[in-house]
Short mmCIF file of N, CA and C in Angstrom, two decimals:
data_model
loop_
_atom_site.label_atom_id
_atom_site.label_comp_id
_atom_site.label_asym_id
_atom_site.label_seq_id
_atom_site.Cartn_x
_atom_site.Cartn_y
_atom_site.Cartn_z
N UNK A 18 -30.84 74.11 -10.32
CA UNK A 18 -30.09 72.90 -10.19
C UNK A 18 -30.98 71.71 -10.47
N UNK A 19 -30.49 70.70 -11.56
CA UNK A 19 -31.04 69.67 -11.97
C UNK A 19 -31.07 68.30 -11.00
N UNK A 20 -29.71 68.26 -10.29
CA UNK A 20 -29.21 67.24 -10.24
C UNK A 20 -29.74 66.32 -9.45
N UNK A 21 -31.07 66.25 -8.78
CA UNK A 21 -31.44 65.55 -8.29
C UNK A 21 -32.12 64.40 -9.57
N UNK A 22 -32.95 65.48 -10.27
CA UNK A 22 -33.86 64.72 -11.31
C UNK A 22 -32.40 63.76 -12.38
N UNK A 23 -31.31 64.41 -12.70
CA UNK A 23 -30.53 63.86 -13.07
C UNK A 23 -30.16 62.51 -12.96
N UNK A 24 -29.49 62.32 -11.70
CA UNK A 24 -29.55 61.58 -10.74
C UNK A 24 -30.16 60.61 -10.66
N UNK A 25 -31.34 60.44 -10.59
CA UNK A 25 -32.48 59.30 -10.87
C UNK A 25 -32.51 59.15 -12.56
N UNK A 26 -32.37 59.88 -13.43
CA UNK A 26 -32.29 59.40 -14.85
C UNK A 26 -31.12 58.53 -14.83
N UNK A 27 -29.87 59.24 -14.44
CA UNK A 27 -28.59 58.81 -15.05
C UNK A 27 -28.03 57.06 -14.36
N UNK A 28 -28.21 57.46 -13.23
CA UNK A 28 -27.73 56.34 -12.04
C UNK A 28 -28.76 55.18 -11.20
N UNK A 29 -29.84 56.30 -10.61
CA UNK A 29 -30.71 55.57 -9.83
C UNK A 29 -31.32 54.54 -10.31
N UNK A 30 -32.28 54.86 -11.32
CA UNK A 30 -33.28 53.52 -12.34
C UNK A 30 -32.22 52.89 -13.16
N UNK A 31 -31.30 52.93 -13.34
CA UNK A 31 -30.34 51.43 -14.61
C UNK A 31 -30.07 50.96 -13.35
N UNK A 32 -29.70 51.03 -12.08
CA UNK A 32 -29.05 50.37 -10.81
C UNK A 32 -30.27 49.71 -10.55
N UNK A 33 -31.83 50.22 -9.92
CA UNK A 33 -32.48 49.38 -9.70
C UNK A 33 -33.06 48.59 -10.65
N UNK A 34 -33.33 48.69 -12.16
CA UNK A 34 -33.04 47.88 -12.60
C UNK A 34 -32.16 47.08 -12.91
N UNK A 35 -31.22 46.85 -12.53
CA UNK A 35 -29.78 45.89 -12.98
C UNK A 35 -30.15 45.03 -11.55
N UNK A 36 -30.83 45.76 -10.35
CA UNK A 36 -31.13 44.46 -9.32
C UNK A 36 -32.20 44.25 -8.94
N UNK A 37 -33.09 44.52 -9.96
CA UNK A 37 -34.97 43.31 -10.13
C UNK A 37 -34.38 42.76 -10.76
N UNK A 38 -33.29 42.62 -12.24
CA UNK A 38 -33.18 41.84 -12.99
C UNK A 38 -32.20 40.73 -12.32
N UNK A 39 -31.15 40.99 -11.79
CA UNK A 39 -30.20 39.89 -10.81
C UNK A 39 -31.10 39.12 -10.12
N UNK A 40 -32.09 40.13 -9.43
CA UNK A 40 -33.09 38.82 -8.27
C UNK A 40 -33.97 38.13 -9.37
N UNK A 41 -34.53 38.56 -10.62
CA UNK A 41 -35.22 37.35 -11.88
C UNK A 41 -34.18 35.94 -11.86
N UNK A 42 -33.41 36.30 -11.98
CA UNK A 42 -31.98 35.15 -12.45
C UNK A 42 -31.59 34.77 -10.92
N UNK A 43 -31.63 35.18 -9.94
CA UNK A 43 -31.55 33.97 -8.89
C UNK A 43 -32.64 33.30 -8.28
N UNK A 44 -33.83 33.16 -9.05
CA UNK A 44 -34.55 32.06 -8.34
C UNK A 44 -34.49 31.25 -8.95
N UNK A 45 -34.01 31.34 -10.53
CA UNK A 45 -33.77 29.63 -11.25
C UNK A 45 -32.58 29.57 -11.21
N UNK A 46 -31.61 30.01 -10.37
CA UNK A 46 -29.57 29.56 -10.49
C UNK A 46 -30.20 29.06 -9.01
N UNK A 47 -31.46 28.60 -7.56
CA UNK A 47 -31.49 28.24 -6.55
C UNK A 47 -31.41 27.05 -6.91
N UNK A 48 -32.52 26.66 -7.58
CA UNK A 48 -32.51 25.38 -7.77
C UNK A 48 -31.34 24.57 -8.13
N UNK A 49 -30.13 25.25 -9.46
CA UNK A 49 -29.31 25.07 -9.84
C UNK A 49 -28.32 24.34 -9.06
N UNK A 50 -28.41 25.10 -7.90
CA UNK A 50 -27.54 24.99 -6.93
C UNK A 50 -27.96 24.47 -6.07
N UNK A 51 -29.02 23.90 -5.76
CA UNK A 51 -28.89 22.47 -5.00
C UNK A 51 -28.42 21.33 -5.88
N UNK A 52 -28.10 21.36 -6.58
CA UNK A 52 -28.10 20.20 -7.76
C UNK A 52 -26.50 20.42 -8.23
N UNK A 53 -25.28 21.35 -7.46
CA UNK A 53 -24.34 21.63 -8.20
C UNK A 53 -23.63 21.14 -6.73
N UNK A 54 -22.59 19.77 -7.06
CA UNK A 54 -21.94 19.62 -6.01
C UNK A 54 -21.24 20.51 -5.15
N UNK A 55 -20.98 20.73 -3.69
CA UNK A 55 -20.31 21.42 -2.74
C UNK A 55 -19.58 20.92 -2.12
N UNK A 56 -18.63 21.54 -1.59
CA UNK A 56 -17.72 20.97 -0.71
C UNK A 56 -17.12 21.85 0.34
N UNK A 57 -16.94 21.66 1.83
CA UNK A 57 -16.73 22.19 3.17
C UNK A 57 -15.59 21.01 3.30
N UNK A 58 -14.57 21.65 4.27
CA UNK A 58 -13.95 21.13 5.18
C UNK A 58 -13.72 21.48 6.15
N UNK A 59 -13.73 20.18 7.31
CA UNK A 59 -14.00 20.85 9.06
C UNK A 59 -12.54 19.99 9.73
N UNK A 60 -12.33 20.11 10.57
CA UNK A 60 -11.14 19.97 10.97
C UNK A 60 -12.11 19.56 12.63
N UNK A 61 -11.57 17.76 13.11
CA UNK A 61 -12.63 17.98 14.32
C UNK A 61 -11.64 17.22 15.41
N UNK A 62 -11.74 17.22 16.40
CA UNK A 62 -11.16 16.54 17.63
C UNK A 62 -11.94 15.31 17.90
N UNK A 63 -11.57 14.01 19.06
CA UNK A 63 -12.76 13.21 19.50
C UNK A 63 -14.06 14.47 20.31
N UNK A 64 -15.21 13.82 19.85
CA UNK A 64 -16.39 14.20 20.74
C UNK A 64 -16.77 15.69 20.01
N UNK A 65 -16.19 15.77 19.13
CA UNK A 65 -16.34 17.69 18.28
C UNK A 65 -17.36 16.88 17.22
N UNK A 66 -18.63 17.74 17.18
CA UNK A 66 -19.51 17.71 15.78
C UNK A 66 -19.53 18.58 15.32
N UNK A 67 -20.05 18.49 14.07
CA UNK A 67 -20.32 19.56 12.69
C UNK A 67 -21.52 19.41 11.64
N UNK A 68 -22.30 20.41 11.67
CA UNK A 68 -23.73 20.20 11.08
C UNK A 68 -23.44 20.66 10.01
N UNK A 69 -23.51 19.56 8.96
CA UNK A 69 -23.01 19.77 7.07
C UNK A 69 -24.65 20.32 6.52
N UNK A 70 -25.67 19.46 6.82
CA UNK A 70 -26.70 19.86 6.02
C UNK A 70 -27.62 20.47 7.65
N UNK A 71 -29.15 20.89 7.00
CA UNK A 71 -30.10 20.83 7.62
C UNK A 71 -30.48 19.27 8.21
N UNK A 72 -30.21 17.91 8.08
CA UNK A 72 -30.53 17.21 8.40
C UNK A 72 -29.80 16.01 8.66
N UNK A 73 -28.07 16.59 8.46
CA UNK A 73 -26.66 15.32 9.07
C UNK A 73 -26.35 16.42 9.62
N UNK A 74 -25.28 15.51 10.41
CA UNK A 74 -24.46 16.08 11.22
C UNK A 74 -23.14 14.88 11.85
N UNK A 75 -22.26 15.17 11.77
CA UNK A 75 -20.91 14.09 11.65
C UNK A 75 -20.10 14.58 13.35
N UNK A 76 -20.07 13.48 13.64
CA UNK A 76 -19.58 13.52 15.11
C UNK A 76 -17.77 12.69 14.84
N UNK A 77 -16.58 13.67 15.30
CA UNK A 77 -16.04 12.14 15.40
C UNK A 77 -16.15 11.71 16.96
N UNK A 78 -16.36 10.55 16.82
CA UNK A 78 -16.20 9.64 18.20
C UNK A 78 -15.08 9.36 19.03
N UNK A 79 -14.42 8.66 18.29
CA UNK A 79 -12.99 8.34 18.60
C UNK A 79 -11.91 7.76 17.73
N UNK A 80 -10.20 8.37 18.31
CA UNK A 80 -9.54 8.03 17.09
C UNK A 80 -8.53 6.60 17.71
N UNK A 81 -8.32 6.02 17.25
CA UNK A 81 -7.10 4.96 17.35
C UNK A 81 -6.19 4.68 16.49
N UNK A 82 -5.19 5.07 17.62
CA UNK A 82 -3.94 5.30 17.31
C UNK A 82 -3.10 3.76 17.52
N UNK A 83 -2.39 2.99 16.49
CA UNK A 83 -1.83 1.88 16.96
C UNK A 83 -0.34 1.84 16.11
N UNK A 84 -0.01 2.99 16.15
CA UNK A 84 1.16 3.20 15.05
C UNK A 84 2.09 2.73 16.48
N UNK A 85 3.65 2.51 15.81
CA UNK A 85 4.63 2.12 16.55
C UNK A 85 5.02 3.66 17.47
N UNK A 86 5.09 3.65 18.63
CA UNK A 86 5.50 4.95 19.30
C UNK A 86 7.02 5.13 18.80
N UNK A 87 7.80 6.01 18.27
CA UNK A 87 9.34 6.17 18.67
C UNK A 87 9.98 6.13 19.45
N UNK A 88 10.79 5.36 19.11
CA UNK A 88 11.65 4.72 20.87
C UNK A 88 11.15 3.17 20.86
N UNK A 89 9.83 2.79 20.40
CA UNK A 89 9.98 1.78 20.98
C UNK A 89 10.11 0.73 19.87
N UNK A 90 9.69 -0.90 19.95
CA UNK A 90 10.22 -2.19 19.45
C UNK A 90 8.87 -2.86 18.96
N UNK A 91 8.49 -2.52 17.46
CA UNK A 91 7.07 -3.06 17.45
C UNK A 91 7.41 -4.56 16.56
N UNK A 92 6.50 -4.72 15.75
CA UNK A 92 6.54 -6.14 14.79
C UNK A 92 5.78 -5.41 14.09
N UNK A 93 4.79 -4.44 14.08
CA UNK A 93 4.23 -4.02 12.56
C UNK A 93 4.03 -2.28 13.14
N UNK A 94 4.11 -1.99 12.20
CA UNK A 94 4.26 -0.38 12.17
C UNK A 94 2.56 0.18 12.24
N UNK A 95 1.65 -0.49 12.52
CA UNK A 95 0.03 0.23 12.77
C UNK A 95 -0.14 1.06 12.02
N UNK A 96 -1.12 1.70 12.15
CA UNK A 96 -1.99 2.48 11.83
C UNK A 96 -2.93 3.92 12.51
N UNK A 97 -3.37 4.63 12.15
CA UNK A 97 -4.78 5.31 12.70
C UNK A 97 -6.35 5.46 11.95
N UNK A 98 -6.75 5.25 13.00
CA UNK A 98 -8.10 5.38 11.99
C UNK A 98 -8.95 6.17 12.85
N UNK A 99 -10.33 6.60 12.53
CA UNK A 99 -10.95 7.79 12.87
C UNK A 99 -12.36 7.73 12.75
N UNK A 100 -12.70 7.11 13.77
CA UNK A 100 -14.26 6.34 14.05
C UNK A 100 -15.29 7.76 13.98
N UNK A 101 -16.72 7.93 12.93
CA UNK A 101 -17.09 8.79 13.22
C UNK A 101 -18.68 8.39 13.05
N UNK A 102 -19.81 9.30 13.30
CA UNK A 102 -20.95 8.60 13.36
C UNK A 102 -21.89 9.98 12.68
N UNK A 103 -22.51 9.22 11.44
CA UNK A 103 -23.16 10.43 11.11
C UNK A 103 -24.72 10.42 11.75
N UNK A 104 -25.18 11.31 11.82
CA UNK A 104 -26.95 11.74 12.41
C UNK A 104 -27.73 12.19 11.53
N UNK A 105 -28.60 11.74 10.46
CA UNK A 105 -28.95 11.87 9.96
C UNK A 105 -30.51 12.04 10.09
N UNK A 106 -31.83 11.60 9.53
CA UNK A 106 -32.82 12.09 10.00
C UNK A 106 -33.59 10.24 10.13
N UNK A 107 -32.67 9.94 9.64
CA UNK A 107 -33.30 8.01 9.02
C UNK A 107 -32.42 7.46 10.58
N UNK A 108 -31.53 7.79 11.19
CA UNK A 108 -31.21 7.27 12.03
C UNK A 108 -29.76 7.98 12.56
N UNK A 109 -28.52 6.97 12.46
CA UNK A 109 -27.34 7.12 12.88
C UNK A 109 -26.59 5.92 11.64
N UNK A 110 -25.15 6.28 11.23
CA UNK A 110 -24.57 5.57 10.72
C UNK A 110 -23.27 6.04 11.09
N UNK A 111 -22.64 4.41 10.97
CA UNK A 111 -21.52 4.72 11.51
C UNK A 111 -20.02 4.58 10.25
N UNK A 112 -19.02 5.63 10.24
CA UNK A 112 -18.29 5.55 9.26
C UNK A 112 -16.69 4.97 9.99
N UNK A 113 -15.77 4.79 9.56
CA UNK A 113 -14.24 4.58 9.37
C UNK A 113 -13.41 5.38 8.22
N UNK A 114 -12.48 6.31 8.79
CA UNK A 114 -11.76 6.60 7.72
C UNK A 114 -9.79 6.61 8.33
N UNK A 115 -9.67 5.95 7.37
CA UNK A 115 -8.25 5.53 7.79
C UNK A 115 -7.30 5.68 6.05
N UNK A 116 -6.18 6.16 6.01
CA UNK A 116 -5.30 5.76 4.86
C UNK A 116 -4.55 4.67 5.24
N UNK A 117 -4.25 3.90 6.06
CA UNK A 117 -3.27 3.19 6.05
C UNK A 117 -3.93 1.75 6.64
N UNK A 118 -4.92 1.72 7.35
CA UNK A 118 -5.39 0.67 8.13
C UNK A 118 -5.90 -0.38 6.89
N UNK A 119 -5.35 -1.48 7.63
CA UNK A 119 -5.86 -2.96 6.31
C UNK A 119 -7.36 -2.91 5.94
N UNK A 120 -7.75 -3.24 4.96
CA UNK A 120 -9.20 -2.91 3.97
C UNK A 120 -9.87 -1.89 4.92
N UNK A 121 -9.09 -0.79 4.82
CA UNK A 121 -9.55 0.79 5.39
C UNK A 121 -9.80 1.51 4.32
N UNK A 122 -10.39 2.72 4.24
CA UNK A 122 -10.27 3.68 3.21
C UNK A 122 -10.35 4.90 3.92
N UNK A 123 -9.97 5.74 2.89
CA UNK A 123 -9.44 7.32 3.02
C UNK A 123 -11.11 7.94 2.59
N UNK A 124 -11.50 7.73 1.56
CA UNK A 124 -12.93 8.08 1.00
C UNK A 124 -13.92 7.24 1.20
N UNK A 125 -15.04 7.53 1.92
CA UNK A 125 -16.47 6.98 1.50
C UNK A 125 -17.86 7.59 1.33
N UNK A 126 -18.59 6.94 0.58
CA UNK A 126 -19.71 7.98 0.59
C UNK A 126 -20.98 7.45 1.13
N UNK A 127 -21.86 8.09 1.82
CA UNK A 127 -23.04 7.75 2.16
C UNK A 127 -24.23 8.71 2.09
N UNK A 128 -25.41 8.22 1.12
CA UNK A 128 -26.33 8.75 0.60
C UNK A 128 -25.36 10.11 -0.28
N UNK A 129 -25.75 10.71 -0.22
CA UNK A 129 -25.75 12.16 -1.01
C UNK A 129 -24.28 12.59 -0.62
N UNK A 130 -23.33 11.98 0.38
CA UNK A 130 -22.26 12.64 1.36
C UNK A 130 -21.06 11.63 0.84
N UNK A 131 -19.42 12.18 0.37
CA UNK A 131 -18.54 11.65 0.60
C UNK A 131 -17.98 12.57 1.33
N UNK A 132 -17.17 11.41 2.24
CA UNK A 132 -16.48 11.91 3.05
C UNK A 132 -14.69 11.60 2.89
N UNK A 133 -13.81 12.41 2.84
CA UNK A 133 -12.40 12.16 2.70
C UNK A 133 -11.69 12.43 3.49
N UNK A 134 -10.91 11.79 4.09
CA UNK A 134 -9.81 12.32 4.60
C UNK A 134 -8.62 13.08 4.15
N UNK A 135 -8.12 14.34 4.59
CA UNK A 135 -7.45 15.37 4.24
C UNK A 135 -6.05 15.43 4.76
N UNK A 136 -6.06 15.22 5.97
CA UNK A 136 -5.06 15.91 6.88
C UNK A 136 -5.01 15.10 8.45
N UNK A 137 -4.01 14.85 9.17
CA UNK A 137 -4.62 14.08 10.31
C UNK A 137 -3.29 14.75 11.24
N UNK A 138 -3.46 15.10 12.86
CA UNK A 138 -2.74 15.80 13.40
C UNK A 138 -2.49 15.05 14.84
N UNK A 139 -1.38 14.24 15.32
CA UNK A 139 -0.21 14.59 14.46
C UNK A 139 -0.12 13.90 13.40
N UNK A 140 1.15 13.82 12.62
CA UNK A 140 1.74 13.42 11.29
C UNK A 140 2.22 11.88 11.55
N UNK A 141 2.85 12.07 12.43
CA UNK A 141 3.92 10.80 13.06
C UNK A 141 3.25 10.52 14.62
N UNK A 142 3.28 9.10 15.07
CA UNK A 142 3.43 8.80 16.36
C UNK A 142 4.16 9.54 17.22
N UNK A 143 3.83 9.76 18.56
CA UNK A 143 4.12 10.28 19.59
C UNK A 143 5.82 9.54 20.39
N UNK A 144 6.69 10.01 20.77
CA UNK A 144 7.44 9.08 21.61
C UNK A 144 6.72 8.28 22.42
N UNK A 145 7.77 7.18 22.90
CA UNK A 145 7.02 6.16 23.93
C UNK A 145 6.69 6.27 25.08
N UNK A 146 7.11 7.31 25.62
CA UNK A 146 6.74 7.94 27.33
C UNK A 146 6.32 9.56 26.79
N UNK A 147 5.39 9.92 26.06
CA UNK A 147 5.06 11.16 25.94
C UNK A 147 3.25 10.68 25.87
N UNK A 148 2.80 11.71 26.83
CA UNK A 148 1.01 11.59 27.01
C UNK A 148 0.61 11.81 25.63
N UNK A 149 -1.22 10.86 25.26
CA UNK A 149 -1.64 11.30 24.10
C UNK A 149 -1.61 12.67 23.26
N UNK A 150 -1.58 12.86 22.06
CA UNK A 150 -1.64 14.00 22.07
C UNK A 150 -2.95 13.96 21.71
N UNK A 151 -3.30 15.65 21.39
CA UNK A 151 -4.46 15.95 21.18
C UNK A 151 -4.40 15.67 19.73
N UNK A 152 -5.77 14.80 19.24
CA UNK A 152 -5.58 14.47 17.97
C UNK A 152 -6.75 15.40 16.87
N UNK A 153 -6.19 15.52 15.65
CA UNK A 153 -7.32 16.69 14.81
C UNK A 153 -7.10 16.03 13.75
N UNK A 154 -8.48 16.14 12.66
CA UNK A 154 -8.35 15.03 11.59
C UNK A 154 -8.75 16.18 10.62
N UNK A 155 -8.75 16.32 9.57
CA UNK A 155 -9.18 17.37 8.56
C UNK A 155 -10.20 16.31 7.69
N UNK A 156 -11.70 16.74 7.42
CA UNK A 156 -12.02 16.15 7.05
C UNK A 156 -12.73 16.71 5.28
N UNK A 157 -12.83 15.83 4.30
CA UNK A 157 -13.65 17.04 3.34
C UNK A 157 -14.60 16.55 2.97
N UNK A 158 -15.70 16.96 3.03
CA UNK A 158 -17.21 16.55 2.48
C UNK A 158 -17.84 17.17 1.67
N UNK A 159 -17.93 15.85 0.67
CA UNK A 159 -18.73 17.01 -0.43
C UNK A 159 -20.31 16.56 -0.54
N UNK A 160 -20.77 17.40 -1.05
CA UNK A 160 -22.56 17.25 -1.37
C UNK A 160 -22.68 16.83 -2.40
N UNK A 161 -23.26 15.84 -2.79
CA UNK A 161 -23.55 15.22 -4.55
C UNK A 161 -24.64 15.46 -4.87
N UNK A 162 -25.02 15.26 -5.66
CA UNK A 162 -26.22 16.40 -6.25
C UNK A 162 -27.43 15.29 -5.89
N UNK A 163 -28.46 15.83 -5.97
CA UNK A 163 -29.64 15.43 -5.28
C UNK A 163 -30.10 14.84 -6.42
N UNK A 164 -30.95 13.55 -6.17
CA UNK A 164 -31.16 13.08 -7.47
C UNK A 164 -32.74 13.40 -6.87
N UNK A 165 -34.27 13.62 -8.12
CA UNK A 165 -35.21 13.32 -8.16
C UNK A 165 -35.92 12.73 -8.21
#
């Protein structure tokens, strides 16, 4: 019976070579790929963080809610917006992301990081005698490529 020696002709050596040659070609697609934008999305509550890189990390703080409750009698229909604070290694910065709030925005970017708003939970204001709800914001961040 051959089939051991077979075996290593037929299958074994083209396989380990097919993966020395894959690991040749991923140490120059590493670099590649710090340099090839990314994108995560986290979904966070007040006081919930999320560590995007080795060296941010995005807290939201707090959200305000000033939309008209249902049921009740406003003069302007509000807004929400979604106070958050990034941690970075240079310090702390602080962001706003709102679609609807006056000279608010939905997108901003800081250093290497935009940040967008996706999704915000709830949809609509709460009735006028119903407790806060629990609020969840979807957020999407992408990585921009690292400049040299």
């Amino acid at each position: 019976m051959h089939y051991p020696s077979h075996f290593l002709r037929t299958l074994f050596w083209p396989l380990l070579l097919c993966l020395a040659l894959a690991g040749c070609g991923a140490a120059t697609s590493t670099g590649d790929a710090r340099n090839t934008p990314r994108s995560v999305t986290h979904v966070l509550s007040p006081g919930e963080q999320v560590a995007i890189t080795a060296t941010d990390t995005l807290k939201l703080d707090r959200v305000n809610d000033s939309r008209c409750r249902a049921g009740a009698v406003c003069v302007w229909k509000g807004y929400v917006s979604y106070s958050f604070t990034l941690l970075h290694s240079a310090g702390a910065t602080d962001l706003v992301l709102s679609d609807s709030m006056p000279n608010g925005a939905s997108s901003i970017t800081i250093n290497h990081l935009t940040f967008t708003l996706l999704d915000v939970d709830p949809a609509s204001p709460p009735p006028i005698d119903a407790p806060l709800p629990v609020y969840r914001v979807k957020v999407k961040i992408t990585q921009g490529t690292l400049k040299h």
